[in-house]
Amino acid sequence: MAEAHVLIFPLPLPAHVVSMLKLAELLVLENLHVTFLTTDTIHGRLTRFGDIQFLSKSYPKLHFKTISDCYDEGDHPGFGDRLWDLISSTTLHAKPFLRDILLSHTPQIPKLSCVIQDGIFGSLSADVASEFNVSIPIIQFRTVSACCFWAYMSATNLLQCQELPIRGDEDMDRIIKDIPGMENLLRCRDLPSFFRPDKKGNSTFESHVDRSRQSLAADAIIVNSFEDLEGPVLSQIRHHFPKVYTVGPLHCHLNTRKAESNEGEDIPKFKNAIFQVDRTCMTWLDAQPEGSVMYVSFGSSTIVKREDLTEIWHGLVNSKNRFLWVMRPDIVAGKQDDDRIPAEVEEGTKERGFIVEWAPQEEVLEHKAIGGFLTHSGWNSTLESVVAGVPMICWPYFADQQINSRFVSEVWKVGLDMKDVCDRDVVEKMVNDLMVHRREEFLNSAKAMATLAHKSVSPGGSSYSSFQDFIHYIKSTSRENN
Ligand SMILES: O=c1ccn([C@@H]2O[C@H](COP(=O)(O)OP(=O)(O)O[C@H]3O[C@H](CO)[C@@H](O)[C@H](O)[C@H]3O)[C@@H](O)[C@H]2O)c(=O)[nH]1
C-alpha cells in the first residue's frame, strides 16, 4: 500500500510557521511522510534558535525544504503594509518548487498525496496543480480564528446589505447585524482590522476577502480551533466547504499525543523557536507567589508606538501588581536606541517587574505564578492562554486580533477588551479588575474553558476525532492517487 506524503507550506512568518510545524509533527507521529516548505531566512532562524536538527533526526519522515527569499534577515517584512510583498515574493519562489514536487518523486519519499497550504496563499497550489495537469487534494490551513475567517467569508454579504464598507468617519460602535452565527455581537471596531480604511483611506480589505473566496475551491479546510470554543461559527463555515477539520488547539493536541504515546519519554518537546529564548524568567517566576504575575506580550510582529508603551508601563506599575513583560528589541516603532526604563516607572519595574526579549511563552502561561495575560490577541497567544486557563486583557493591534478580543470578553467571558484605548488609568483598572476584584469570576470561566480545550484533544474529544478523520481522508486519497 502506498504511504501517504503531505506537503506543508506556511506563510514564512513566525506564528504561521510554528503552528503549521505543530501540525507537521502530529502527522509524522501518525507515520506519514511530511515535507515542510519554508524560506531560507525562516529555516536559518529555526536552525539557530530552535532545534530543527534534533527534530529532523527524531522524525526520519519529516523533510525540510527551503526556497529562497529576497530579504536579508534584518529587512524581513512583517505584517502591515508589507504583508502583500511577502506573499507575492514567496509565491514567486514557491511556484517552481511546487511544480517539481508535484511532478516528481524519489524512491525514498513516496509520491505526494496532498498539499496543506496556508490559506493566505489563496489558489496558489491549486493553480500550479491545474497548470501541470496534476490531480491532487489541496487543503487550506487557516492560522487565524474561525470567527475571523468567517467574518472574511461574510464580507460579500455585508457589502450587499450595506453594512460595509467602513468609512473614514464611521461610528465605530455601530452594530453589525448580518453575520450568521454572530448576529448583533460585533461593532465595526470588532471586525478584523483589514476592514478599516487606513489614514489615507486605503484598505487591503478586498485582497483578504478575495483570498477567503478562493478558499472555496479547496478540497478541505483545517482550522486551529475546537468545537466548544467556536461551535456556532464552525457550523456556519461547514455550509460552504465539503470538509472542515477542527484539530486545535494544536499545541495542546501535540503535547497530549506525546504524553499519551507509549514511547512518550522518547518523544521530546521541541523548541520550534524563531527567536532566542530567554529562560531566566522561569527562575524569576519560581520565586513569585501563586497567581500574582501579569504576563505581558504582544506576539512576534506587533510594533507599538512609544507613547502607547509608556501608557501601558505606567498602568502596570501603578496597579502595583507583579509583571513579566516580553519586550522584543524591535517592538517600538522608530526606536532610537532608547533602551532605558522611563524614570517614573523605574522603581516599580525593578521592584515588581521582569523584562525579557523573548520568553518560552507556552511554559510561562502554564506557570502557577501567572494570574493574567495582557495580550495583543494573536490567535496562538489566545489559544495558549485558553489552554492554560489564564484570563486575558486584550489590547488588539491588527488582523484577526480585533475580533478575537471581542470573543474573549463577550462570548467566552475569559477576560477584558481594551480595544482602541491605550490609557494608563484604564490599564491600571483592568489589571486590578482581572487580578484582584473580579479574579474569581474570570478564573472560573478560564478554568472551565481550559478543561474543554483539554477534553477536545483527548480520545473521543471533537478535535481528536476530527484529526483521526483527517488522517483517514489523507490515507484514502493517497491510495486513490497511486
Ligand atoms: O516571548 C514570546 C512571545 C511569543 N511567543 C510565541 O509566539 C507566538 C505568537 O503568535 P500569535 O499570538 O498568533 O501572534 P503573532 O506573532 O502576532 O501572529 C500573527 O499570526 C497569527 C496567526 O495568523 C495571527 O493570529 C496574529 O494576529 C498575527 O499577528 C505564540 O505561539 C507565542 O507562544 C513566544 O514563544 N515567546
XYZ file of C-alpha atoms and ligand atoms in Angstrom:
518
model
C 0.000 0.000 0.000
C 1.324 3.481 -0.924
C 2.496 5.562 2.002
C 0.939 8.984 2.454
C 3.121 12.036 1.873
C 1.971 15.563 2.687
C 3.491 18.906 1.710
C 3.011 21.615 4.364
C 3.572 25.171 3.219
C 3.101 28.064 5.701
C 3.465 31.788 5.090
C 7.073 32.424 6.201
C 6.195 34.395 9.339
C 6.891 33.073 12.858
C 3.334 32.490 14.095
C 2.294 30.738 10.870
C 5.424 28.574 10.696
C 5.309 27.477 14.301
C 1.641 26.440 14.274
C 1.957 24.565 10.967
C 5.091 22.858 12.272
C 2.948 21.512 15.117
C 0.570 20.043 12.546
C 3.596 18.520 10.761
C 4.715 16.852 13.994
C 1.241 15.448 14.601
C 1.241 13.962 11.096
C 4.664 12.326 11.408
C 3.559 10.851 14.725
C 0.859 9.140 12.629
C 3.682 7.752 10.492
C 3.027 9.965 7.463
C 5.826 11.478 5.396
C 5.825 15.269 5.610
C 7.754 17.772 3.519
C 7.816 21.144 5.297
C 8.491 24.054 2.978
C 9.726 27.390 4.197
C 12.204 30.105 3.226
C 15.958 30.271 3.834
C 15.510 33.098 6.351
C 12.975 31.242 8.480
C 14.874 27.962 8.206
C 18.034 29.777 9.329
C 16.248 31.123 12.399
C 14.731 27.729 13.241
C 18.235 26.257 12.997
C 19.835 28.955 15.134
C 17.232 29.429 17.839
C 15.199 26.237 17.669
C 16.217 22.633 17.472
C 15.434 21.764 13.905
C 18.323 19.291 13.504
C 17.082 17.396 16.529
C 13.575 17.440 15.074
C 14.800 16.028 11.735
C 16.845 13.354 13.487
C 13.939 12.311 15.707
C 11.489 12.104 12.839
C 13.121 10.493 9.771
C 9.882 11.036 7.838
C 9.961 14.815 8.335
C 11.819 16.530 5.495
C 12.652 20.242 5.489
C 12.894 22.043 2.152
C 13.577 25.707 1.569
C 13.031 28.257 -1.140
C 14.968 31.451 -1.401
C 13.516 34.768 -0.292
C 14.684 38.111 -1.484
C 15.095 39.557 2.001
C 18.012 39.984 4.349
C 17.071 38.881 7.817
C 17.045 42.439 9.189
C 14.826 43.574 6.357
C 12.339 40.733 6.586
C 8.842 42.156 6.214
C 6.328 41.561 8.938
C 2.691 42.395 8.635
C 1.086 45.714 7.818
C 1.937 47.327 4.521
C 4.476 44.729 3.552
C 2.394 41.599 4.119
C 1.393 41.521 0.479
C 5.037 41.973 -0.616
C 5.908 38.902 1.391
C 3.022 36.909 -0.072
C 3.985 37.905 -3.643
C 7.683 37.164 -3.269
C 7.028 33.814 -1.570
C 4.513 32.899 -4.272
C 7.069 33.666 -6.952
C 9.751 31.468 -5.404
C 7.345 28.690 -4.431
C 5.937 28.082 -7.912
C 8.958 26.209 -9.378
C 9.272 24.160 -6.173
C 5.586 23.218 -6.283
C 5.833 22.234 -9.926
C 8.838 19.965 -9.215
C 7.382 18.260 -6.172
C 4.029 17.692 -7.865
C 5.618 16.126 -10.928
C 8.421 14.074 -9.446
C 9.105 11.688 -6.622
C 12.132 9.816 -5.406
C 12.286 6.168 -4.349
C 12.994 7.303 -0.756
C 9.963 9.586 -0.480
C 6.561 8.499 -1.794
C 4.557 10.487 -4.296
C 2.757 13.489 -2.828
C -0.757 12.663 -1.533
C -1.925 16.199 -0.793
C -0.826 19.776 -0.197
C -1.645 21.615 3.034
C -1.134 25.238 2.190
C -1.510 28.352 4.336
C -4.904 29.809 3.396
C -3.314 33.209 2.841
C -1.789 31.916 -0.422
C -5.289 31.644 -1.932
C -5.359 29.480 -5.053
C -1.553 29.192 -5.465
C -1.146 25.389 -5.147
C -4.401 24.691 -6.990
C -3.262 26.895 -9.893
C 0.124 25.158 -10.172
C -1.515 21.703 -9.991
C -4.012 22.597 -12.696
C -1.329 24.194 -14.918
C 0.598 20.895 -14.902
C -2.494 18.751 -15.017
C -1.924 17.119 -11.642
C -4.980 15.998 -9.753
C -4.284 16.217 -6.021
C -6.277 17.373 -2.980
C -5.414 20.918 -1.916
C -6.163 21.596 1.736
C -6.082 25.059 3.244
C -4.867 25.647 6.788
C -6.256 28.764 8.494
C -3.852 30.156 11.097
C -6.470 32.646 12.321
C -9.565 32.005 14.426
C -12.688 30.529 12.832
C -14.578 33.709 13.776
C -12.103 35.825 11.787
C -12.201 33.502 8.796
C -15.997 33.570 8.906
C -16.006 37.387 9.045
C -13.920 37.432 5.829
C -16.249 34.887 4.254
C -19.249 37.050 5.196
C -17.856 40.269 3.743
C -19.609 39.990 0.378
C -22.925 39.600 2.116
C -22.184 42.570 4.381
C -21.407 44.704 1.349
C -24.706 43.677 -0.230
C -26.621 44.541 2.958
C -24.743 47.865 3.013
C -23.260 47.116 6.435
C -19.837 47.564 4.811
C -17.536 49.227 3.817
C -16.375 51.040 6.929
C -15.854 54.694 6.014
C -13.241 57.066 7.406
C -15.801 58.975 9.535
C -17.637 55.816 10.665
C -19.261 55.415 14.075
C -17.078 52.516 15.179
C -19.686 51.434 17.741
C -22.261 50.748 15.008
C -23.524 47.181 15.415
C -23.004 44.702 12.569
C -26.253 42.773 12.297
C -25.896 40.312 9.477
C -23.140 37.807 10.149
C -24.930 34.486 10.719
C -23.722 32.852 13.918
C -22.664 36.198 15.420
C -25.708 38.424 14.907
C -25.527 41.740 16.759
C -22.331 40.707 18.521
C -19.776 42.784 16.658
C -19.355 46.521 16.402
C -17.434 47.999 13.479
C -14.390 48.187 15.742
C -14.553 44.412 16.352
C -14.246 43.456 12.692
C -10.793 42.293 11.535
C -8.584 45.374 11.202
C -8.225 44.970 7.444
C -11.885 46.024 7.179
C -10.882 49.511 8.362
C -9.522 52.138 5.993
C -6.089 53.483 6.931
C -5.372 57.194 7.420
C -5.089 57.662 3.658
C -8.442 55.935 3.142
C -6.803 52.794 1.673
C -7.524 49.274 2.803
C -6.408 45.725 1.963
C -9.927 44.545 2.671
C -10.614 43.380 -0.911
C -7.422 41.297 -1.033
C -8.287 39.456 2.182
C -11.869 38.861 1.140
C -10.651 37.627 -2.212
C -8.279 35.131 -0.587
C -11.138 33.789 1.522
C -13.304 33.431 -1.585
C -10.510 31.471 -3.253
C -10.621 29.076 -0.293
C -13.994 27.912 -1.551
C -12.192 25.847 -4.188
C -10.198 23.953 -1.527
C -10.893 20.249 -1.065
C -10.814 20.710 2.695
C -10.089 23.295 5.379
C -8.156 22.799 8.607
C -8.903 25.160 11.485
C -6.769 25.519 14.612
C -9.749 25.705 16.957
C -12.212 23.428 18.763
C -15.963 22.908 18.808
C -16.618 24.085 22.377
C -14.837 27.352 21.605
C -16.216 28.275 18.181
C -19.012 25.742 17.504
C -21.709 28.130 16.140
C -19.249 29.795 13.755
C -17.804 26.470 12.646
C -21.332 25.263 11.797
C -21.722 28.270 9.500
C -18.365 27.604 7.815
C -19.383 23.965 7.263
C -22.244 25.107 4.976
C -19.603 26.295 2.494
C -16.898 23.632 2.486
C -17.059 19.924 1.767
C -14.735 19.103 4.650
C -13.792 21.202 7.683
C -11.336 19.648 10.141
C -11.055 21.378 13.523
C -7.960 19.960 15.139
C -6.952 22.598 17.686
C -5.633 23.815 19.941
C -2.717 22.326 18.027
C -0.059 22.845 20.705
C -2.269 21.123 23.278
C -3.167 18.383 20.805
C 0.511 17.705 20.136
C 1.533 17.773 23.805
C -1.326 15.422 24.684
C -0.405 12.982 21.915
C 3.201 12.938 23.053
C 2.234 12.414 26.681
C -0.151 9.579 25.799
C 2.206 7.844 23.425
C 3.702 4.596 24.683
C 7.050 5.954 23.721
C 6.206 9.275 25.430
C 9.564 9.515 27.114
C 11.358 9.138 23.806
C 9.457 11.928 22.093
C 10.987 15.213 23.214
C 9.234 18.565 23.317
C 10.885 20.703 20.656
C 11.502 24.422 20.962
C 10.462 25.307 17.402
C 11.769 28.759 18.252
C 12.377 31.567 15.781
C 13.845 33.963 18.401
C 16.481 33.475 21.109
C 14.546 32.203 24.136
C 15.493 33.744 27.494
C 14.712 31.260 30.270
C 15.820 33.465 33.173
C 12.181 34.497 33.571
C 11.285 30.949 34.649
C 13.600 31.220 37.651
C 12.122 34.635 38.452
C 8.584 33.191 38.183
C 9.517 30.355 40.570
C 10.114 32.979 43.250
C 6.720 34.742 42.831
C 3.516 33.908 44.749
C 0.825 31.851 43.018
C -1.377 33.764 40.559
C 0.399 37.057 41.282
C 2.070 37.864 37.939
C 0.614 39.574 34.901
C 2.335 38.267 31.764
C 2.629 40.902 29.007
C 3.439 40.000 25.411
C 2.348 41.300 22.037
C 3.477 38.388 19.842
C 6.140 38.178 17.195
C 5.420 41.143 14.952
C 3.423 43.882 16.683
C 5.098 47.288 16.548
C 3.853 49.712 19.190
C 4.186 53.470 19.500
C 6.496 54.744 22.248
C 3.540 56.711 23.781
C 1.404 53.544 23.988
C 4.226 51.562 25.535
C 4.647 54.305 28.146
C 0.905 54.295 28.979
C 0.894 50.510 29.441
C 4.052 50.709 31.545
C 2.588 53.338 33.873
C -0.678 51.408 34.136
C 1.128 48.202 35.094
C 3.382 49.882 37.654
C 0.509 51.928 39.135
C -1.586 48.766 39.532
C 1.070 47.524 42.000
C 0.863 44.005 40.555
C 3.911 41.975 39.556
C 4.546 41.655 35.836
C 6.685 39.758 33.332
C 6.991 41.647 30.051
C 8.293 40.416 26.683
C 9.919 43.433 25.091
C 11.229 42.373 21.667
C 14.172 44.548 20.550
C 12.087 45.685 17.548
C 8.809 46.276 19.414
C 8.847 50.076 19.350
C 8.129 51.993 16.151
C 11.049 54.163 15.036
C 13.008 53.306 18.172
C 16.143 55.417 18.515
C 18.471 53.498 20.789
C 16.388 54.428 23.803
C 16.533 51.261 25.861
C 16.316 52.940 29.234
C 13.400 52.316 31.560
C 11.491 55.641 31.868
C 12.487 57.279 35.173
C 8.927 57.429 36.605
C 8.413 53.677 36.289
C 11.961 52.560 37.082
C 11.461 51.887 40.774
C 8.158 49.991 40.293
C 9.678 47.952 37.454
C 12.733 46.969 39.471
C 10.582 46.076 42.477
C 7.841 44.086 40.784
C 8.719 43.601 37.127
C 10.907 41.381 34.965
C 11.668 42.053 31.296
C 12.917 39.623 28.632
C 13.269 39.885 24.860
C 11.589 36.525 24.187
C 10.080 34.070 26.670
C 9.149 30.379 26.482
C 5.501 31.537 26.325
C 3.676 28.219 26.437
C 5.613 27.288 29.575
C 5.230 30.753 31.098
C 1.446 30.628 30.757
C 1.364 27.219 32.480
C 3.435 28.513 35.423
C 1.487 28.721 38.681
C 2.723 32.271 39.368
C 0.861 33.631 36.315
C -2.508 35.221 37.115
C -3.308 37.074 33.881
C -2.108 37.789 30.345
C -2.041 41.239 28.760
C -2.020 40.217 25.112
C -2.421 41.579 21.588
C -4.881 38.703 20.972
C -2.914 36.919 18.260
C -4.607 33.587 17.693
C -1.766 31.412 19.025
C -1.435 33.507 22.175
C -5.203 33.380 22.677
C -5.278 29.585 22.354
C -2.248 29.174 24.630
C -3.956 31.303 27.291
C -7.233 29.382 26.902
C -5.431 26.043 27.319
C -3.542 27.285 30.394
C -6.761 28.681 31.939
C -5.279 32.182 32.204
C -7.683 35.179 31.955
C -6.724 37.872 29.450
C -6.675 41.631 29.000
C -6.749 42.246 25.274
C -5.082 45.123 23.511
C -5.600 44.112 19.874
C -3.345 45.610 17.271
C -4.440 44.328 13.883
C -5.695 41.472 11.632
C -7.858 38.892 13.487
C -6.952 40.371 16.876
C -9.905 42.800 16.941
C -12.458 40.023 16.601
C -10.576 37.585 18.859
C -10.624 40.132 21.690
C -14.388 40.620 21.269
C -14.916 36.882 21.647
C -12.622 36.790 24.702
C -14.683 39.417 26.513
C -18.239 38.919 25.224
C -18.565 35.273 24.186
C -16.125 33.216 26.233
C -16.056 35.753 29.083
C -12.447 34.945 29.931
C -11.164 38.495 30.018
C -11.478 42.184 29.242
C -11.148 44.032 25.942
C -9.202 47.301 25.911
C -9.692 47.786 22.172
C -8.763 51.159 20.625
C -7.864 52.619 24.018
C -4.401 52.957 25.493
C -4.539 54.913 28.713
C -2.610 54.329 31.925
C -5.718 54.657 34.133
C -7.627 52.114 32.039
C -4.675 49.698 32.131
C -4.365 50.083 35.908
C -8.087 49.491 36.442
C -8.283 46.498 34.114
C -5.206 44.854 35.630
C -6.681 45.239 39.104
C -10.110 44.030 37.985
C -8.600 40.930 36.397
C -6.026 40.159 39.086
C -7.925 41.244 42.199
C -11.552 42.473 42.168
C -13.066 40.092 39.588
C -10.345 37.441 39.815
C -12.592 34.580 40.847
C -15.172 35.237 38.136
C -12.571 35.293 35.331
C -10.559 32.442 36.757
C -13.626 30.214 36.972
C -14.597 30.758 33.342
C -10.986 30.457 32.156
C -10.517 27.166 34.025
C -13.811 25.823 32.637
C -12.745 26.673 29.070
C -9.307 25.110 29.663
C -10.981 21.871 30.719
C -12.996 21.862 27.486
C -9.848 22.521 25.449
C -8.047 19.550 27.014
C -11.128 17.361 26.565
C -11.326 18.236 22.872
C -7.864 16.770 22.149
C -8.263 13.670 24.333
C -9.536 10.364 22.882
C -13.219 10.797 21.971
C -12.941 14.621 22.001
C -14.018 16.693 18.992
C -10.528 17.743 17.816
C -9.114 14.294 18.464
C -11.856 12.700 16.327
C -11.592 15.356 13.638
C -7.842 14.739 13.383
C -8.424 10.983 13.072
C -10.971 11.665 10.282
C -8.392 13.854 8.601
C -5.730 11.108 8.727
C -8.253 8.691 7.266
C -9.033 11.178 4.486
C -5.346 11.674 3.607
C -4.652 7.942 3.614
C -7.636 7.228 1.398
C -6.662 9.942 -1.106
C -3.098 8.598 -1.240
C -4.480 5.163 -2.149
C -6.662 6.671 -4.881
C -3.691 8.586 -6.292
C -1.398 5.568 -6.646
O 8.122 35.850 24.107
C 7.390 35.206 23.358
C 6.312 35.797 22.635
C 5.570 34.991 21.816
N 5.854 33.669 21.693
C 5.068 32.804 20.794
O 4.840 33.482 19.568
C 3.579 33.119 19.060
C 2.841 34.411 18.721
O 1.764 34.090 17.916
P 0.422 34.945 17.914
O -0.090 35.104 19.268
O -0.513 34.280 16.952
O 0.850 36.371 17.464
P 1.636 36.953 16.161
O 3.018 36.511 16.179
O 1.380 38.407 16.182
O 0.814 36.239 14.971
C 0.358 36.662 13.717
O -0.236 35.490 13.148
C -1.344 34.961 13.872
C -1.791 33.704 13.166
O -2.211 34.003 11.868
C -2.465 35.980 13.977
O -3.500 35.477 14.786
C -1.921 37.270 14.559
O -2.951 38.250 14.571
C -0.734 37.754 13.747
O -0.196 38.939 14.274
C 2.871 32.313 20.132
O 2.911 30.945 19.796
C 3.705 32.550 21.373
O 3.774 31.451 22.263
C 6.875 33.089 22.399
O 7.122 31.875 22.306
N 7.611 33.893 23.218
